[in-house]
C-alpha positions as a Python dict, from the first residue, in 0.01 Angstrom:
ca = {
    (1, 'X'): (0, 0, 0),
    (2, 'X'): (-341, -78, -151),
    (3, 'X'): (-640, -109, 93),
    (4, 'X'): (-951, -317, 7),
    (5, 'X'): (-1260, -268, 153),
    (6, 'X'): (-1477, -503, 265),
    (7, 'X'): (-1731, -386, -3),
    (8, 'X'): (-1450, -455, -272),
    (9, 'X'): (-1398, -851, -117),
    (10, 'X'): (-1770, -889, -96),
    (11, 'X'): (-1802, -786, -478),
    (12, 'X'): (-1520, -1040, -560),
    (13, 'X'): (-1682, -1296, -332),
    (14, 'X'): (-2015, -1287, -523),
    (15, 'X'): (-1853, -1297, -864),
    (16, 'X'): (-1618, -1557, -775),
    (17, 'X'): (-1876, -1787, -622),
    (18, 'X'): (-2076, -1794, -931),
    (19, 'X'): (-1772, -1865, -1136),
    (20, 'X'): (-1642, -2141, -915),
    (21, 'X'): (-1965, -2342, -887),
    (22, 'X'): (-2021, -2306, -1270),
    (23, 'X'): (-1641, -2415, -1315),
    (24, 'X'): (-1729, -2728, -1128),
    (25, 'X'): (-1971, -2759, -1350),
    (26, 'X'): (2494, 1648, -775),
    (27, 'X'): (2401, 1581, -455),
    (28, 'X'): (2147, 1805, -288),
    (29, 'X'): (2162, 1872, 72),
    (30, 'X'): (1873, 1924, 310),
    (31, 'X'): (1959, 2262, 328),
    (32, 'X'): (1917, 2386, -11),
    (33, 'X'): (1582, 2578, -109),
    (34, 'X'): (1289, 2432, -275),
    (35, 'X'): (1381, 2336, -653),
    (36, 'X'): (1207, 2576, -899),
    (37, 'X'): (1085, 2398, -1201),
    (38, 'X'): (770, 2462, -1465),
    (39, 'X'): (476, 2274, -1336),
    (40, 'X'): (119, 2235, -1473),
    (41, 'X'): (-167, 2456, -1301),
    (42, 'X'): (-443, 2354, -1116),
    (43, 'X'): (-815, 2463, -1012),
    (44, 'X'): (-1028, 2289, -797),
    (45, 'X'): (-1406, 2308, -804),
    (46, 'X'): (-1625, 2108, -560),
    (47, 'X'): (-1956, 1974, -723),
    (48, 'X'): (-2210, 2027, -438),
    (49, 'X'): (-2415, 1753, -330),
    (50, 'X'): (-2765, 1689, -131),
    (51, 'X'): (-2761, 1616, 236),
    (52, 'X'): (-2594, 1284, 367),
    (53, 'X'): (-2462, 1184, 692),
    (54, 'X'): (-2156, 1406, 844),
    (55, 'X'): (-2196, 1643, 520),
    (56, 'X'): (-2037, 1920, 709),
    (57, 'X'): (-1738, 1737, 853),
    (58, 'X'): (-1668, 1595, 502),
    (59, 'X'): (-1695, 1934, 330),
    (60, 'X'): (-1480, 2104, 584),
    (61, 'X'): (-1218, 1841, 540),
    (62, 'X'): (-1221, 1895, 180),
    (63, 'X'): (-1175, 2262, 179),
    (64, 'X'): (-907, 2253, 450),
    (65, 'X'): (-703, 1955, 273),
    (66, 'X'): (-368, 2067, 145),
    (67, 'X'): (-346, 2166, -211),
    (68, 'X'): (-168, 1902, -438),
    (69, 'X'): (179, 2057, -434),
    (70, 'X'): (297, 1942, -762),
    (71, 'X'): (83, 2183, -929),
    (72, 'X'): (53, 2577, -958),
    (73, 'X'): (-253, 2684, -760),
    (74, 'X'): (-447, 2852, -1040),
    (75, 'X'): (-766, 2915, -874),
    (76, 'X'): (-1017, 3162, -1010),
    (77, 'X'): (-1336, 3260, -864),
    (78, 'X'): (-1581, 2957, -939),
    (79, 'X'): (-1471, 2699, -665),
    (80, 'X'): (-1814, 2507, -618),
    (81, 'X'): (-2112, 2449, -817),
    (82, 'X'): (-2457, 2308, -757),
    (83, 'X'): (-2481, 2009, -1018),
    (84, 'X'): (-2862, 1960, -977),
    (85, 'X'): (-2924, 2292, -1132),
    (86, 'X'): (-2780, 2137, -1488),
    (87, 'X'): (-3029, 1864, -1585),
    (88, 'X'): (-2968, 1672, -1907),
    (89, 'X'): (-3299, 1642, -2134),
    (90, 'X'): (-3378, 1314, -2280),
    (91, 'X'): (-3243, 1408, -2638),
    (92, 'X'): (-2924, 1520, -2435),
    (93, 'X'): (-2888, 1175, -2252),
    (94, 'X'): (-2962, 978, -2577),
    (95, 'X'): (-2699, 1183, -2768),
    (96, 'X'): (-2419, 1137, -2460),
    (97, 'X'): (-2519, 789, -2478),
    (98, 'X'): (-2622, 761, -2071),
    (99, 'X'): (-2994, 650, -2204),
    (100, 'X'): (-3037, 352, -2357),
    (101, 'X'): (-3353, 107, -2501),
    (102, 'X'): (-3379, -233, -2378),
    (103, 'X'): (-3284, -427, -2063),
    (104, 'X'): (-2940, -588, -2197),
    (105, 'X'): (-2758, -823, -1974),
    (106, 'X'): (-2983, -761, -1654),
    (107, 'X'): (-2739, -909, -1399),
    (108, 'X'): (-2417, -758, -1523),
    (109, 'X'): (-2563, -430, -1548),
    (110, 'X'): (-2728, -419, -1237),
    (111, 'X'): (-2402, -562, -1059),
    (112, 'X'): (-2172, -305, -1211),
    (113, 'X'): (-2419, 15, -1144),
    (114, 'X'): (-2571, -77, -824),
    (115, 'X'): (-2307, 101, -607),
    (116, 'X'): (-2304, 394, -849),
    (117, 'X'): (-2679, 400, -829),
    (118, 'X'): (-2703, 422, -471),
    (119, 'X'): (-2420, 643, -399),
    (120, 'X'): (-2494, 891, -672),
    (121, 'X'): (-2815, 845, -898),
    (122, 'X'): (-2664, 1093, -1170),
    (123, 'X'): (-2343, 928, -1184),
    (124, 'X'): (-2365, 818, -1546),
    (125, 'X'): (-2476, 1175, -1656),
    (126, 'X'): (-2208, 1379, -1440),
    (127, 'X'): (-1920, 1367, -1732),
    (128, 'X'): (-2180, 1582, -1945),
    (129, 'X'): (-2338, 1773, -1654),
    (130, 'X'): (-1964, 1878, -1585),
    (131, 'X'): (-1926, 1984, -1937),
    (132, 'X'): (-2227, 2198, -1935),
    (133, 'X'): (-2110, 2352, -1612),
    (134, 'X'): (-1785, 2458, -1737),
    (135, 'X'): (-1906, 2607, -2048),
    (136, 'X'): (-2184, 2815, -1859),
    (137, 'X'): (-1957, 2935, -1590),
    (138, 'X'): (-1698, 3022, -1857),
    (139, 'X'): (-1412, 2853, -1675),
    (140, 'X'): (-1184, 2870, -1961),
    (141, 'X'): (-1226, 3229, -1994),
    (142, 'X'): (-1168, 3292, -1617),
    (143, 'X'): (-859, 3073, -1629),
    (144, 'X'): (-695, 3275, -1904),
    (145, 'X'): (-780, 3581, -1735),
    (146, 'X'): (-591, 3454, -1445),
    (147, 'X'): (-288, 3380, -1677),
    (148, 'X'): (-271, 3736, -1782),
    (149, 'X'): (-330, 3876, -1465),
    (150, 'X'): (-653, 4060, -1635),
    (151, 'X'): (-738, 4396, -1440),
    (152, 'X'): (-1091, 4521, -1399),
    (153, 'X'): (-1054, 4772, -1667),
    (154, 'X'): (-965, 4486, -1918),
    (155, 'X'): (-613, 4520, -1959),
    (156, 'X'): (-353, 4219, -1948),
    (157, 'X'): (15, 4180, -1842),
    (158, 'X'): (278, 3906, -1856),
    (159, 'X'): (356, 3922, -1489),
    (160, 'X'): (233, 3564, -1377),
    (161, 'X'): (359, 3397, -1680),
    (162, 'X'): (683, 3553, -1623),
    (163, 'X'): (735, 3444, -1250),
    (164, 'X'): (595, 3066, -1346),
    (165, 'X'): (837, 3032, -1664),
    (166, 'X'): (1122, 3238, -1558),
    (167, 'X'): (1082, 3452, -1877),
    (168, 'X'): (1120, 3820, -1927),
    (169, 'X'): (775, 3966, -1881),
    (170, 'X'): (854, 4313, -2000),
    (171, 'X'): (1005, 4201, -2330),
    (172, 'X'): (728, 3971, -2370),
    (173, 'X'): (490, 4239, -2342),
    (174, 'X'): (657, 4461, -2535),
    (175, 'X'): (660, 4210, -2853),
    (176, 'X'): (280, 4190, -2810),
    (177, 'X'): (254, 4578, -2835),
    (178, 'X'): (464, 4573, -3131),
    (179, 'X'): (227, 4312, -3297),
    (180, 'X'): (529, 4070, -3336),
    (181, 'X'): (356, 3846, -3063),
    (182, 'X'): (344, 3519, -3274),
    (183, 'X'): (686, 3541, -3388),
    (184, 'X'): (846, 3556, -3034),
    (185, 'X'): (959, 3212, -2940),
    (186, 'X'): (904, 3315, -2569),
    (187, 'X'): (539, 3345, -2611),
    (188, 'X'): (504, 3042, -2808),
    (189, 'X'): (708, 2840, -2535),
    (190, 'X'): (475, 3004, -2248),
    (191, 'X'): (179, 2865, -2444),
    (192, 'X'): (320, 2489, -2470),
    (193, 'X'): (469, 2500, -2121),
    (194, 'X'): (245, 2694, -1905),
    (195, 'X'): (-86, 2782, -2038),
    (196, 'X'): (-164, 2458, -2225),
    (197, 'X'): (-88, 2253, -1934),
    (198, 'X'): (-362, 2410, -1730),
    (199, 'X'): (-613, 2183, -1573),
    (200, 'X'): (-934, 2171, -1368),
    (201, 'X'): (-1049, 1886, -1142),
    (202, 'X'): (-1444, 1873, -1044),
    (203, 'X'): (-1485, 1664, -747),
    (204, 'X'): (-1802, 1509, -593),
    (205, 'X'): (-1814, 1370, -254),
    (206, 'X'): (-2038, 1140, -68),
    (207, 'X'): (-2049, 963, 280),
    (208, 'X'): (-2278, 688, 288),
    (209, 'X'): (-2392, 387, 498),
    (210, 'X'): (-2258, 77, 387),
    (211, 'X'): (-2598, -134, 478),
    (212, 'X'): (-2803, -32, 187),
    (213, 'X'): (-2526, -72, -78),
    (214, 'X'): (-2407, -430, 85),
    (215, 'X'): (-2791, -516, 69),
    (216, 'X'): (-2845, -413, -292),
    (217, 'X'): (-2532, -609, -395),
    (218, 'X'): (-2646, -925, -195),
    (219, 'X'): (-2999, -914, -395),
    (220, 'X'): (-2805, -875, -723),
    (221, 'X'): (-2580, -1177, -615),
    (222, 'X'): (-2894, -1374, -544),
    (223, 'X'): (-3061, -1317, -869),
    (224, 'X'): (-2741, -1484, -1025),
    (225, 'X'): (-2735, -1750, -750),
    (226, 'X'): (-3085, -1838, -849),
    (227, 'X'): (-2933, -1999, -1173),
    (228, 'X'): (-2726, -2221, -1007),
    (229, 'X'): (-2812, -2601, -964),
    (230, 'X'): (-3057, -2631, -654),
    (231, 'X'): (-2800, -2844, -487),
    (232, 'X'): (-2556, -2551, -451),
    (233, 'X'): (-2827, -2278, -409),
    (234, 'X'): (-2857, -2327, -12),
    (235, 'X'): (-2470, -2301, 55),
    (236, 'X'): (-2456, -1989, -189),
    (237, 'X'): (-2727, -1804, 3),
    (238, 'X'): (-2574, -1863, 325),
    (239, 'X'): (-2245, -1731, 206),
    (240, 'X'): (-2396, -1427, 75),
    (241, 'X'): (-2565, -1360, 387),
    (242, 'X'): (-2223, -1414, 576),
    (243, 'X'): (-2050, -1145, 345),
    (244, 'X'): (-2347, -915, 374),
    (245, 'X'): (-2322, -917, 775),
    (246, 'X'): (-1958, -836, 742),
    (247, 'X'): (-1987, -563, 461),
    (248, 'X'): (-2284, -393, 602),
    (249, 'X'): (-2082, -222, 917),
    (250, 'X'): (-1964, 141, 909),
    (251, 'X'): (-1958, 418, 618),
    (252, 'X'): (-1772, 465, 303),
    (253, 'X'): (-1638, 786, 175),
    (254, 'X'): (-1681, 822, -208),
    (255, 'X'): (-1505, 1048, -422),
    (256, 'X'): (-1518, 1105, -807),
    (257, 'X'): (-1329, 1333, -976),
    (258, 'X'): (-1352, 1479, -1337),
    (259, 'X'): (-1050, 1599, -1545),
    (260, 'X'): (-1050, 1892, -1785),
    (261, 'X'): (-769, 2066, -1962),
    (262, 'X'): (-743, 2415, -2116),
    (263, 'X'): (-732, 2406, -2493),
    (264, 'X'): (-450, 2630, -2617),
    (265, 'X'): (-287, 2645, -2944),
    (266, 'X'): (-128, 2882, -3195),
    (267, 'X'): (-465, 2967, -3341),
    (268, 'X'): (-635, 3053, -3004),
    (269, 'X'): (-348, 3243, -2922),
    (270, 'X'): (-329, 3457, -3249),
    (271, 'X'): (-666, 3567, -3191),
    (272, 'X'): (-606, 3640, -2840),
    (273, 'X'): (-317, 3864, -2921),
    (274, 'X'): (-440, 4020, -3222),
    (275, 'X'): (-813, 4080, -3105),
    (276, 'X'): (-836, 4051, -2723),
    (277, 'X'): (-523, 4170, -2585),
    (278, 'X'): (-540, 4517, -2389),
    (279, 'X'): (-205, 4632, -2311),
    (280, 'X'): (-168, 4863, -1976),
    (281, 'X'): (24, 5118, -2152),
    (282, 'X'): (-211, 5166, -2450),
    (283, 'X'): (-553, 5345, -2442),
    (284, 'X'): (-839, 5091, -2287),
    (285, 'X'): (-1043, 4966, -2561),
    (286, 'X'): (-1399, 4898, -2413),
    (287, 'X'): (-1504, 4708, -2713),
    (288, 'X'): (-1198, 4440, -2701),
    (289, 'X'): (-1320, 4437, -2307),
    (290, 'X'): (-1660, 4345, -2389),
    (291, 'X'): (-1512, 4089, -2665),
    (292, 'X'): (-1333, 3910, -2404),
    (293, 'X'): (-1623, 3881, -2171),
    (294, 'X'): (-1862, 3757, -2451),
    (295, 'X'): (-1575, 3529, -2627),
    (296, 'X'): (-1655, 3170, -2698),
    (297, 'X'): (-1288, 3152, -2810),
    (298, 'X'): (-1141, 2982, -2515),
    (299, 'X'): (-1247, 2583, -2402),
    (300, 'X'): (-1183, 2323, -2187),
    (301, 'X'): (-1161, 1953, -2331),
    (302, 'X'): (-1251, 1690, -2104),
    (303, 'X'): (-987, 1421, -2011),
    (304, 'X'): (-1147, 1170, -1817),
    (305, 'X'): (-1250, 1073, -1445),
    (306, 'X'): (-1152, 861, -1165),
    (307, 'X'): (-1339, 728, -843),
    (308, 'X'): (-1220, 577, -512),
    (309, 'X'): (-1414, 483, -191),
    (310, 'X'): (-1265, 432, 171),
    (311, 'X'): (-1420, 217, 447),
    (312, 'X'): (-1480, 421, 771),
    (313, 'X'): (-1562, 233, 1093),
    (314, 'X'): (-1563, 357, 1444),
    (315, 'X'): (-1392, 140, 1690),
    (316, 'X'): (-1431, 174, 2080),
    (317, 'X'): (-1042, 119, 2108),
    (318, 'X'): (-974, 422, 1846),
    (319, 'X'): (-793, 739, 2010),
    (320, 'X'): (-927, 992, 1787),
    (321, 'X'): (-1298, 1149, 1729),
    (322, 'X'): (-1549, 989, 1485),
    (323, 'X'): (-1488, 1364, 1311),
    (324, 'X'): (-1121, 1330, 1286),
    (325, 'X'): (-1177, 963, 1140),
    (326, 'X'): (-1412, 1114, 886),
    (327, 'X'): (-1172, 1408, 779),
    (328, 'X'): (-860, 1139, 741),
    (329, 'X'): (-1077, 907, 532),
    (330, 'X'): (-1196, 1207, 297),
    (331, 'X'): (-871, 1361, 245),
    (332, 'X'): (-683, 1033, 186),
    (333, 'X'): (-959, 942, -74),
    (334, 'X'): (-937, 1272, -266),
    (335, 'X'): (-544, 1180, -253),
    (336, 'X'): (-605, 840, -388),
    (337, 'X'): (-818, 977, -674),
    (338, 'X'): (-569, 1225, -776),
    (339, 'X'): (-317, 967, -782),
    (340, 'X'): (-544, 744, -1002),
    (341, 'X'): (-588, 1034, -1225),
    (342, 'X'): (-219, 1115, -1272),
    (343, 'X'): (-154, 749, -1366),
    (344, 'X'): (-446, 695, -1605),
    (345, 'X'): (-390, 1002, -1822),
    (346, 'X'): (-36, 1135, -1952),
    (347, 'X'): (-95, 1482, -1971),
    (348, 'X'): (-198, 1496, -1602),
    (349, 'X'): (145, 1335, -1494),
    (350, 'X'): (341, 1596, -1319),
    (351, 'X'): (730, 1618, -1348),
    (352, 'X'): (891, 1599, -1000),
    (353, 'X'): (1279, 1719, -964),
    (354, 'X'): (1518, 1522, -834),
    (355, 'X'): (1632, 1605, -488),
    (356, 'X'): (1960, 1446, -482),
    (357, 'X'): (2158, 1278, -751),
    (358, 'X'): (2351, 992, -563),
    (359, 'X'): (2138, 847, -460),
    (360, 'X'): (1833, 958, -654),
    (361, 'X'): (1597, 1090, -428),
    (362, 'X'): (1267, 1301, -476),
    (363, 'X'): (991, 1458, -289),
    (364, 'X'): (708, 1206, -395),
    (365, 'X'): (570, 917, -213),
    (366, 'X'): (250, 717, -97),
    (367, 'X'): (45, 1040, -191),
    (368, 'X'): (113, 999, -535),
    (369, 'X'): (38, 621, -533),
    (370, 'X'): (401, 503, -506),
    (371, 'X'): (426, 105, -401),
    (372, 'X'): (749, 52, -532),
    (373, 'X'): (908, -70, -841),
    (374, 'X'): (737, 219, -1062),
    (375, 'X'): (979, 338, -1333),
    (376, 'X'): (1032, 691, -1397),
    (377, 'X'): (1244, 862, -1700),
    (378, 'X'): (1531, 1100, -1581),
    (379, 'X'): (1481, 1441, -1816),
    (380, 'X'): (1714, 1721, -1860),
    (381, 'X'): (1564, 2054, -1949),
    (382, 'X'): (1703, 2207, -2245),
    (383, 'X'): (1629, 2480, -2521),
    (384, 'X'): (1580, 2386, -2881),
    (385, 'X'): (1832, 2631, -3058),
    (386, 'X'): (1612, 2618, -3372),
    (387, 'X'): (1315, 2709, -3245),
    (388, 'X'): (1375, 2854, -2889),
    (389, 'X'): (1131, 2648, -2723),
    (390, 'X'): (1172, 2419, -2414),
    (391, 'X'): (1250, 2059, -2485),
    (392, 'X'): (1313, 1773, -2258),
    (393, 'X'): (1596, 1509, -2344),
    (394, 'X'): (1580, 1163, -2147),
    (395, 'X'): (1880, 1077, -1987),
    (396, 'X'): (1793, 754, -1841),
    (397, 'X'): (1533, 535, -1599),
    (398, 'X'): (1537, 480, -1226),
    (399, 'X'): (1272, 250, -1055),
    (400, 'X'): (1121, 348, -697),
    (401, 'X'): (1318, 136, -397),
    (402, 'X'): (1001, -45, -254),
    (403, 'X'): (1177, -39, 82),
    (404, 'X'): (1241, 318, 117),
    (405, 'X'): (918, 496, -4),
    (406, 'X'): (823, 827, 176),
    (407, 'X'): (469, 821, 353),
    (408, 'X'): (333, 1192, 263),
    (409, 'X'): (-14, 1125, 281),
    (410, 'X'): (-223, 1346, 492),
    (411, 'X'): (-147, 1274, 882),
    (412, 'X'): (93, 1027, 779),
    (413, 'X'): (113, 738, 1038),
    (414, 'X'): (-232, 711, 1094),
    (415, 'X'): (-465, 472, 942),
    (416, 'X'): (-845, 502, 844),
    (417, 'X'): (-979, 185, 995),
    (418, 'X'): (-793, -61, 1242),
    (419, 'X'): (-798, -404, 1231),
    (420, 'X'): (-550, -646, 1372),
    (421, 'X'): (-350, -670, 1038),
    (422, 'X'): (-331, -287, 1049),
    (423, 'X'): (-185, -299, 1407),
    (424, 'X'): (72, -546, 1355),
    (425, 'X'): (198, -338, 1059),
    (426, 'X'): (217, -40, 1227),
    (427, 'X'): (393, -208, 1506),
    (428, 'X'): (667, -343, 1247),
    (429, 'X'): (662, 19, 1083),
    (430, 'X'): (766, 193, 1415),
    (431, 'X'): (1107, 27, 1404),
    (432, 'X'): (1166, 193, 1052),
    (433, 'X'): (1360, 524, 1049),
    (434, 'X'): (1128, 811, 940),
    (435, 'X'): (1239, 932, 590),
    (436, 'X'): (1138, 1246, 407),
    (437, 'X'): (1191, 1145, 43),
    (438, 'X'): (1159, 847, -149),
    (439, 'X'): (1458, 687, -307),
    (440, 'X'): (1502, 528, -665),
    (441, 'X'): (1739, 267, -786),
    (442, 'X'): (1929, 321, -1110),
    (443, 'X'): (2252, 489, -1183),
    (444, 'X'): (2361, 753, -1415),
    (445, 'X'): (2469, 1110, -1419),
    (446, 'X'): (2172, 1267, -1255),
    (447, 'X'): (2191, 1574, -1028),
    (448, 'X'): (1935, 1776, -838),
    (449, 'X'): (1694, 1956, -1072),
    (450, 'X'): (1661, 1700, -1332),
    (451, 'X'): (1323, 1586, -1370),
    (452, 'X'): (1126, 1241, -1305),
    (453, 'X'): (834, 1165, -1510),
    (454, 'X'): (662, 822, -1441),
    (455, 'X'): (612, 607, -1740),
    (456, 'X'): (365, 308, -1765),
}
């Protein structure tokens, strides 16, 4: 279920007020092992922030949160970076489009950017700052080195690729050594299926008081209210003050994540295998080792970003500590951002194996943003006999049963903030039987191990 924060309500109220006045004017079993399938790979980087309230709690919650389980953990050495050391020049800002001349539509621009400006003054520059970070830290090189299990002497092997893709690693290495790498279907398949689907998510966290944000929004709204007929202005100011008094309470966790994907194609692979590859069985070539270290062959492409915020209030009737409330809000917020990234960007959508075929179930749920009614295509993994490459054949579609969605969110069953409506819902939910998977509507010859992929 989507949670609408008080600040969102305030924004809608302010904008709505102006508009209104102007208008008047095979079945699997619980015992089977976890289904193995080819997943995309993911590395996480935390963008460090300056001090803010409860920073230690927020950062601890982030670091201890469960890793997104629909991806392979492709961790490398760079896990956090201070973005303040990467400053865009005025020329870079103009090129990036974040510095513009003129005031434009003052009211609209202030309203759209007021919260971002308070929460993160560098928000508009961050997509370009993260680009400088991944290039400076040679994140792409690190990801490739991880894929090929690079050793201190510079040698590579195919062990990890073999494990994740169920390939014969020994045969793949032999083909590279014989110089026939690009003519080998399994190597091309590994590039398309595994290496190409390697992602990096850089995340920036904030924990801020709602009061200055609510006050700034009220001031922007007052500027718009000043343009209303004098007869309506007193009532408008009163409504704005009431909304401000409600919205200023408590704190909010803000999360913004930036998504990158490793570039990998035939030409990149050819240069790597022919010019940079060092086989363990061969004599170590120091020049090749240095060439890989200094190479600019590998790159990341920027896919996009998403943001989310969660309201945090501390109630006297709350049984958890304030730190526990902040921890829950932080992890839930990060989960929400990931769900938004998956829905917004096709390449980042994970495939999920069917857990049982009749009825169709899968181990995904609210953490992935499911609310009911979402459509998924059912795919069967095959091998194209002409190319030897993996192919996915669509076998049908299913939709999420809104009455049977698994709550797999962090600390499922607990809410970030409580009110009478939430309490009634929780009391009602206590009568529902607990489930450990999500159910889908739609029939067909579907079986455990087939894959689900959400469609727009």
